[in-house]
Amino acid sequence: MIKEYLGFIGTGNMQQAIIRGVLEGKVVQPDQIVGSDRTPEKLNLLASQTKIRIAKTNTEVVGNAQIIFLGTKPQDLGGVLQEIKNVVGSHHVIVSIAAGFPLSIIKQALPKAKAHVRLMPNTPCMVQSGVIGFFMSPFNSHVERLVSELISPIGQLVTVQDEHGIDALTAAAASGAGFVFKLMESFEVWLIEHGFQKTTAREVAIETFLGAGILAQKEHDKSLASLREAVTSKKGTTEAGLLSMEKSQIDMGLKAALKAAFDRAQEISRDQSLSFAP
Ligand SMILES: NC(=O)c1ccc[n+]([C@@H]2O[C@H](COP(=O)([O-])OP(=O)(O)OC[C@H]3O[C@@H](n4cnc5c(N)ncnc54)[C@H](OP(=O)(O)O)[C@@H]3O)[C@@H](O)[C@H]2O)c1
């Protein structure tokens, strides 16, 4: 159990995943969490389901917690920083989950805080199977352990040394979930074309990706290449399919998709840096 109080500014999809995760993981008690949101109905519903405390303002959240999660959309975050800058003190750890919002801006706006952290969660965090990028500057192992313990119920924390690492995880893990859905769609469509009902086709696609993922996780001492080779017999069906994938340059296509997402993440960060004047 963590003794600190947690504050959540913006209680939308991603912050709710974190709140529900830390409660289900019994990392904190509901009364150790206080939240605020621009849409009170959303927060009221969440509070009635989880028994967390409601704050009427964002400054009230900061006044009642030590670890402050900033979870509005990036375009709303500038206003929030202005609002809370005079109430953030040296006992606060600021944790931003806003995509493409550089940590340097948050540090500049809230210089008194004890520590500033940037997290990059992906949507599987909503089902406690996420990947969460972690970056802080300057690095502090105590804060890293604290956030890691907090976040552990919703996914795997991956610490990176700089925001280049966060942008790479944005591409591979956050957008990556979208790329996996796209691949699953292809399986689903192909099976429907071969006479399967949509529900069965969807189930087969999901179970194939899920099963392969769980197998790779369980056989963690084996490389992904060796797991692939284990299903690839000479002149067999998998070999035929893999040769076709090679001819279609699937590897190049996926690399290009990852690069496009990475480049876009960097572009968004640059735009935020230029547009925000603390
Ligand atoms: N979803 C993802 O896959 C994902 C992945 C990684 C990172 N993120 C980041 O997570 C953050 C939240 O994303 P989301 O998908 O959870 O968005 P969301 O569901 O729209 O949640 C944002 C919440 O913040 C509220 N809000 C806006 N301005 C506010 C203010 N001034 N004070 C208090 N609350 C305010 C919004 O209220 P309204 O309903 O009134 O707008 C909304 O409830 C974003 O910065 C995003 O970049 C998301």
Short mmCIF file of C-alpha atoms and ligand atoms in Angstrom, two decimals:
data_model
loop_
_atom_site.label_atom_id
_atom_site.label_comp_id
_atom_site.label_asym_id
_atom_site.label_seq_id
_atom_site.Cartn_x
_atom_site.Cartn_y
_atom_site.Cartn_z
CA MET A 1 0.00 0.00 0.00
CA ILE A 2 1.13 3.52 -0.82
CA LYS A 3 0.55 6.17 1.83
CA GLU A 4 0.53 9.23 -0.46
CA TYR A 5 -2.73 10.82 -1.66
CA LEU A 6 -3.33 10.84 -5.42
CA GLY A 7 -4.94 13.70 -7.32
CA PHE A 8 -6.40 13.32 -10.81
CA ILE A 9 -7.07 16.43 -12.90
CA GLY A 10 -9.29 15.31 -15.78
CA THR A 11 -11.02 12.00 -15.17
CA GLY A 12 -11.58 10.81 -18.75
CA ASN A 13 -10.83 7.42 -20.29
CA MET A 14 -7.15 7.08 -19.52
CA GLN A 15 -7.19 8.52 -15.99
CA GLN A 16 -10.19 6.32 -15.17
CA ALA A 17 -8.15 3.30 -16.30
CA ILE A 18 -5.39 4.35 -13.89
CA ILE A 19 -7.84 5.05 -11.03
CA ARG A 20 -9.68 1.75 -11.46
CA GLY A 21 -6.38 -0.10 -11.82
CA VAL A 22 -4.81 1.28 -8.65
CA LEU A 23 -8.02 0.54 -6.73
CA GLU A 24 -8.39 -2.99 -8.09
CA GLY A 25 -4.70 -3.58 -7.37
CA LYS A 26 -5.34 -2.29 -3.81
CA VAL A 27 -2.35 0.04 -4.14
CA VAL A 28 -4.35 2.78 -2.38
CA GLN A 29 -7.76 3.12 -0.67
CA PRO A 30 -10.54 5.06 -2.49
CA ASP A 31 -10.35 7.90 0.05
CA GLN A 32 -6.70 8.45 -0.93
CA ILE A 33 -7.86 9.53 -4.40
CA VAL A 34 -9.34 12.90 -5.27
CA GLY A 35 -10.38 13.94 -8.77
CA SER A 36 -11.67 16.94 -10.72
CA ASP A 37 -13.18 17.19 -14.16
CA ARG A 38 -14.65 19.85 -16.44
CA THR A 39 -17.74 17.63 -16.85
CA PRO A 40 -19.06 17.03 -13.31
CA GLU A 41 -21.48 14.26 -14.40
CA LYS A 42 -18.53 12.15 -15.55
CA LEU A 43 -16.75 12.56 -12.22
CA ASN A 44 -19.94 12.01 -10.18
CA LEU A 45 -20.55 8.70 -11.95
CA LEU A 46 -16.94 7.60 -11.42
CA ALA A 47 -17.07 8.63 -7.74
CA SER A 48 -20.34 6.74 -7.19
CA GLN A 49 -18.75 3.61 -8.69
CA THR A 50 -15.35 3.82 -7.01
CA LYS A 51 -15.93 5.94 -3.86
CA ILE A 52 -13.08 8.32 -4.72
CA ARG A 53 -13.38 11.90 -3.46
CA ILE A 54 -14.61 14.75 -5.66
CA ALA A 55 -12.89 18.15 -5.81
CA LYS A 56 -14.78 21.15 -7.13
CA THR A 57 -11.67 22.74 -8.63
CA ASN A 58 -8.28 21.67 -9.95
CA THR A 59 -6.53 23.68 -7.23
CA GLU A 60 -8.53 21.73 -4.62
CA VAL A 61 -7.10 18.52 -6.10
CA VAL A 62 -3.56 19.87 -5.72
CA GLY A 63 -4.32 20.97 -2.16
CA ASN A 64 -5.48 17.47 -1.20
CA ALA A 65 -2.88 15.21 -2.78
CA GLN A 66 0.86 14.73 -3.17
CA ILE A 67 0.99 12.89 -6.48
CA ILE A 68 -0.87 14.86 -9.15
CA PHE A 69 -1.86 13.16 -12.40
CA LEU A 70 -2.50 15.59 -15.26
CA GLY A 71 -4.88 13.84 -17.65
CA THR A 72 -6.64 16.42 -19.80
CA LYS A 73 -6.15 16.49 -23.56
CA PRO A 74 -2.87 18.27 -24.41
CA GLN A 75 -4.71 21.35 -25.74
CA ASP A 76 -6.39 21.82 -22.31
CA LEU A 77 -3.23 21.29 -20.29
CA GLY A 78 -1.81 24.81 -20.72
CA GLY A 79 -4.87 26.27 -18.94
CA VAL A 80 -4.61 23.69 -16.14
CA LEU A 81 -0.93 24.53 -15.57
CA GLN A 82 -1.77 28.23 -15.29
CA GLU A 83 -4.56 27.41 -12.85
CA ILE A 84 -2.48 25.25 -10.47
CA LYS A 85 0.96 26.87 -10.71
CA ASN A 86 0.59 28.88 -7.48
CA VAL A 87 -0.56 25.93 -5.38
CA VAL A 88 2.00 23.36 -6.49
CA GLY A 89 4.77 23.06 -3.90
CA SER A 90 7.91 21.14 -3.11
CA HIS A 91 5.95 18.13 -1.75
CA HIS A 92 4.23 17.46 -5.09
CA VAL A 93 5.13 14.90 -7.72
CA ILE A 94 3.62 15.91 -11.05
CA VAL A 95 2.74 13.08 -13.43
CA SER A 96 1.57 14.06 -16.89
CA ILE A 97 -0.03 11.54 -19.23
CA ALA A 98 -0.67 14.10 -22.00
CA ALA A 99 0.61 12.78 -25.31
CA GLY A 100 3.07 15.01 -27.16
CA PHE A 101 3.34 17.49 -24.29
CA PRO A 102 7.05 17.97 -23.47
CA LEU A 103 8.11 17.64 -19.84
CA SER A 104 10.21 20.81 -20.13
CA ILE A 105 7.01 22.91 -20.44
CA ILE A 106 5.54 21.31 -17.31
CA LYS A 107 8.79 21.88 -15.40
CA GLN A 108 8.86 25.50 -16.50
CA ALA A 109 5.24 26.06 -15.46
CA LEU A 110 5.50 24.20 -12.12
CA PRO A 111 9.12 24.74 -11.04
CA LYS A 112 8.49 24.21 -7.31
CA ALA A 113 7.35 20.59 -7.61
CA LYS A 114 9.58 17.88 -6.12
CA ALA A 115 9.57 15.84 -9.33
CA HIS A 116 8.12 15.90 -12.83
CA VAL A 117 7.23 12.70 -14.65
CA ARG A 118 5.88 11.97 -18.09
CA LEU A 119 3.95 8.75 -18.63
CA MET A 120 2.87 7.32 -21.97
CA PRO A 121 0.16 4.71 -21.39
CA ASN A 122 -1.58 2.74 -24.15
CA THR A 123 -5.26 1.74 -24.31
CA PRO A 124 -4.69 -1.88 -23.13
CA CYS A 125 -4.08 -0.20 -19.73
CA MET A 126 -7.90 -0.13 -19.58
CA VAL A 127 -7.82 -3.94 -19.25
CA GLN A 128 -4.73 -4.07 -17.04
CA SER A 129 -2.48 -5.22 -19.92
CA GLY A 130 -0.81 -1.99 -20.88
CA VAL A 131 2.64 -0.69 -21.60
CA ILE A 132 3.47 2.60 -19.90
CA GLY A 133 6.49 4.66 -20.91
CA PHE A 134 8.16 6.49 -17.99
CA PHE A 135 10.44 9.50 -18.32
CA MET A 136 11.60 11.90 -15.65
CA SER A 137 14.25 14.56 -15.58
CA PRO A 138 16.29 14.67 -13.43
CA PHE A 139 15.89 10.94 -12.77
CA ASN A 140 15.04 9.92 -9.21
CA SER A 141 14.94 6.20 -8.43
CA HIS A 142 12.66 6.68 -5.39
CA VAL A 143 10.02 8.43 -7.52
CA GLU A 144 10.44 5.82 -10.26
CA ARG A 145 9.80 3.00 -7.70
CA LEU A 146 6.79 4.85 -6.31
CA VAL A 147 5.18 5.41 -9.74
CA SER A 148 6.09 1.88 -10.83
CA GLU A 149 4.33 0.42 -7.76
CA LEU A 150 1.30 2.64 -8.37
CA ILE A 151 1.01 1.80 -12.04
CA SER A 152 1.85 -1.92 -11.80
CA PRO A 153 -1.82 -3.08 -11.75
CA ILE A 154 -2.51 -1.57 -15.19
CA GLY A 155 0.61 -2.60 -17.07
CA GLN A 156 4.32 -2.80 -17.51
CA LEU A 157 6.37 0.33 -16.82
CA VAL A 158 9.17 0.95 -19.33
CA THR A 159 11.67 3.60 -18.23
CA VAL A 160 13.29 5.64 -20.99
CA GLN A 161 16.20 8.06 -20.82
CA ASP A 162 14.74 10.88 -22.90
CA GLU A 163 11.64 12.00 -24.79
CA HIS A 164 12.98 10.33 -27.92
CA GLY A 165 12.23 7.10 -26.01
CA ILE A 166 8.71 8.33 -25.16
CA ASP A 167 8.07 9.14 -28.84
CA ALA A 168 9.31 5.66 -29.81
CA LEU A 169 6.91 4.07 -27.29
CA THR A 170 4.13 6.34 -28.57
CA ALA A 171 4.70 4.77 -31.99
CA ALA A 172 5.32 1.15 -30.94
CA ALA A 173 3.01 0.72 -27.94
CA ALA A 174 0.30 3.43 -28.10
CA SER A 175 -0.17 3.69 -31.88
CA GLY A 176 1.13 0.11 -31.94
CA ALA A 177 -2.14 -1.09 -30.39
CA GLY A 178 -3.91 0.51 -33.38
CA PHE A 179 -1.55 -1.23 -35.81
CA VAL A 180 -2.32 -4.58 -34.17
CA PHE A 181 -6.07 -3.90 -34.55
CA LYS A 182 -5.47 -3.18 -38.23
CA LEU A 183 -3.72 -6.54 -38.66
CA MET A 184 -6.53 -8.29 -36.77
CA GLU A 185 -9.06 -6.64 -39.09
CA SER A 186 -7.26 -8.16 -42.09
CA PHE A 187 -7.59 -11.65 -40.57
CA GLU A 188 -11.27 -11.00 -39.79
CA VAL A 189 -12.08 -9.76 -43.30
CA TRP A 190 -10.22 -12.66 -44.93
CA LEU A 191 -12.11 -15.24 -42.84
CA ILE A 192 -15.46 -13.59 -43.68
CA GLU A 193 -14.50 -13.87 -47.36
CA HIS A 194 -14.01 -17.59 -46.69
CA GLY A 195 -17.53 -18.08 -45.38
CA PHE A 196 -17.13 -17.46 -41.64
CA GLN A 197 -19.71 -15.52 -39.63
CA LYS A 198 -18.42 -12.10 -38.53
CA THR A 199 -18.50 -13.07 -34.83
CA THR A 200 -16.49 -16.25 -35.44
CA ALA A 201 -14.04 -14.43 -37.72
CA ARG A 202 -13.53 -11.75 -35.05
CA GLU A 203 -13.06 -14.38 -32.34
CA VAL A 204 -10.49 -16.32 -34.41
CA ALA A 205 -8.54 -13.14 -35.16
CA ILE A 206 -8.53 -12.08 -31.50
CA GLU A 207 -7.64 -15.52 -30.14
CA THR A 208 -4.82 -15.94 -32.66
CA PHE A 209 -3.16 -12.65 -31.66
CA LEU A 210 -3.87 -13.19 -27.96
CA GLY A 211 -2.68 -16.80 -28.03
CA ALA A 212 0.53 -15.93 -29.88
CA GLY A 213 1.16 -13.10 -27.39
CA ILE A 214 0.61 -15.30 -24.35
CA LEU A 215 2.80 -18.05 -25.83
CA ALA A 216 5.61 -15.56 -26.49
CA GLN A 217 5.22 -14.22 -22.94
CA LYS A 218 5.33 -17.71 -21.37
CA GLU A 219 8.29 -18.79 -23.50
CA HIS A 220 10.23 -15.64 -22.66
CA ASP A 221 13.59 -17.45 -22.90
CA LYS A 222 12.97 -18.07 -26.63
CA SER A 223 13.43 -15.37 -29.27
CA LEU A 224 10.40 -14.29 -31.31
CA ALA A 225 12.26 -15.56 -34.39
CA SER A 226 12.60 -19.05 -32.86
CA LEU A 227 8.87 -19.12 -31.99
CA ARG A 228 8.13 -18.22 -35.62
CA GLU A 229 10.53 -20.92 -36.84
CA ALA A 230 8.78 -23.47 -34.61
CA VAL A 231 5.56 -23.04 -36.69
CA THR A 232 7.43 -23.01 -40.00
CA SER A 233 8.04 -26.48 -41.43
CA LYS A 234 9.92 -26.92 -44.71
CA LYS A 235 7.57 -26.47 -47.70
CA GLY A 236 4.63 -26.11 -45.27
CA THR A 237 1.78 -23.59 -45.13
CA THR A 238 3.47 -21.07 -42.81
CA GLU A 239 6.58 -21.05 -44.97
CA ALA A 240 4.44 -20.35 -48.05
CA GLY A 241 2.69 -17.50 -46.27
CA LEU A 242 5.92 -16.03 -44.85
CA LEU A 243 7.55 -16.08 -48.30
CA SER A 244 4.56 -14.17 -49.63
CA MET A 245 4.86 -11.68 -46.73
CA GLU A 246 8.53 -11.20 -47.62
CA LYS A 247 7.66 -10.56 -51.27
CA SER A 248 5.05 -7.98 -50.22
CA GLN A 249 7.71 -6.30 -48.04
CA ILE A 250 5.49 -6.38 -44.96
CA ASP A 251 8.53 -5.62 -42.74
CA MET A 252 9.21 -2.43 -44.68
CA GLY A 253 5.54 -1.43 -44.48
CA LEU A 254 5.45 -1.91 -40.71
CA LYS A 255 8.73 -0.03 -40.25
CA ALA A 256 7.33 2.82 -42.34
CA ALA A 257 4.16 2.89 -40.18
CA LEU A 258 6.23 3.01 -36.97
CA LYS A 259 8.42 5.76 -38.42
CA ALA A 260 5.40 7.81 -39.53
CA ALA A 261 3.90 7.57 -36.01
CA PHE A 262 7.27 8.43 -34.41
CA ASP A 263 7.78 11.44 -36.73
CA ARG A 264 4.26 12.67 -36.00
CA ALA A 265 4.85 12.36 -32.21
CA GLN A 266 7.98 14.51 -32.57
CA GLU A 267 6.13 17.03 -34.74
CA ILE A 268 3.29 17.34 -32.16
CA SER A 269 5.84 17.89 -29.36
CA ARG A 270 7.58 20.59 -31.40
CA ASP A 271 4.24 22.33 -32.08
CA GLN A 272 3.31 22.21 -28.37
CA SER A 273 6.71 23.66 -27.42
CA LEU A 274 6.26 26.52 -29.88
CA SER A 275 2.65 27.31 -28.98
CA PHE A 276 2.92 27.20 -25.19
CA ALA A 277 4.16 30.23 -23.34
CA PRO A 278 4.19 29.54 -19.58
N1 LIG B 1 -6.47 7.46 -24.92
C1 LIG B 1 -5.25 7.04 -25.18
O1 LIG B 1 -4.99 6.04 -25.86
C2 LIG B 1 -4.07 7.79 -24.63
C3 LIG B 1 -2.81 7.20 -24.65
C4 LIG B 1 -1.74 7.91 -24.11
C5 LIG B 1 -1.94 9.15 -23.59
N2 LIG B 1 -3.18 9.70 -23.60
C6 LIG B 1 -3.34 11.05 -23.08
O2 LIG B 1 -4.22 10.99 -21.98
C7 LIG B 1 -4.89 12.23 -21.88
C8 LIG B 1 -6.36 11.97 -21.72
O3 LIG B 1 -6.84 11.28 -22.84
P1 LIG B 1 -8.27 10.61 -22.80
O4 LIG B 1 -8.40 9.80 -24.02
O5 LIG B 1 -8.50 9.97 -21.46
O6 LIG B 1 -9.18 11.94 -22.92
P2 LIG B 1 -10.61 12.26 -22.31
O7 LIG B 1 -11.40 11.01 -22.14
O8 LIG B 1 -11.19 13.37 -23.14
O9 LIG B 1 -10.28 12.83 -20.85
C9 LIG B 1 -9.88 14.14 -20.58
C10 LIG B 1 -10.76 14.68 -19.47
O10 LIG B 1 -10.24 15.92 -19.01
C11 LIG B 1 -11.35 16.81 -18.81
N3 LIG B 1 -10.89 18.20 -18.82
C12 LIG B 1 -10.63 19.00 -19.89
N4 LIG B 1 -10.22 20.22 -19.49
C13 LIG B 1 -10.21 20.17 -18.13
C14 LIG B 1 -9.88 21.12 -17.13
N5 LIG B 1 -9.45 22.37 -17.44
N6 LIG B 1 -9.99 20.74 -15.85
C15 LIG B 1 -10.41 19.49 -15.50
N7 LIG B 1 -10.75 18.56 -16.41
C16 LIG B 1 -10.64 18.89 -17.69
C17 LIG B 1 -12.26 16.48 -19.96
O11 LIG B 1 -13.55 17.00 -19.75
P3 LIG B 1 -14.56 17.18 -21.01
O12 LIG B 1 -15.27 15.87 -21.13
O13 LIG B 1 -15.43 18.30 -20.61
O14 LIG B 1 -13.72 17.49 -22.22
C18 LIG B 1 -12.20 14.96 -19.93
O15 LIG B 1 -13.10 14.40 -19.01
C19 LIG B 1 -4.57 13.03 -23.15
O16 LIG B 1 -3.63 14.03 -22.86
C20 LIG B 1 -3.97 12.01 -24.06
O17 LIG B 1 -3.00 12.59 -24.89
C21 LIG B 1 -4.24 9.04 -24.08
#
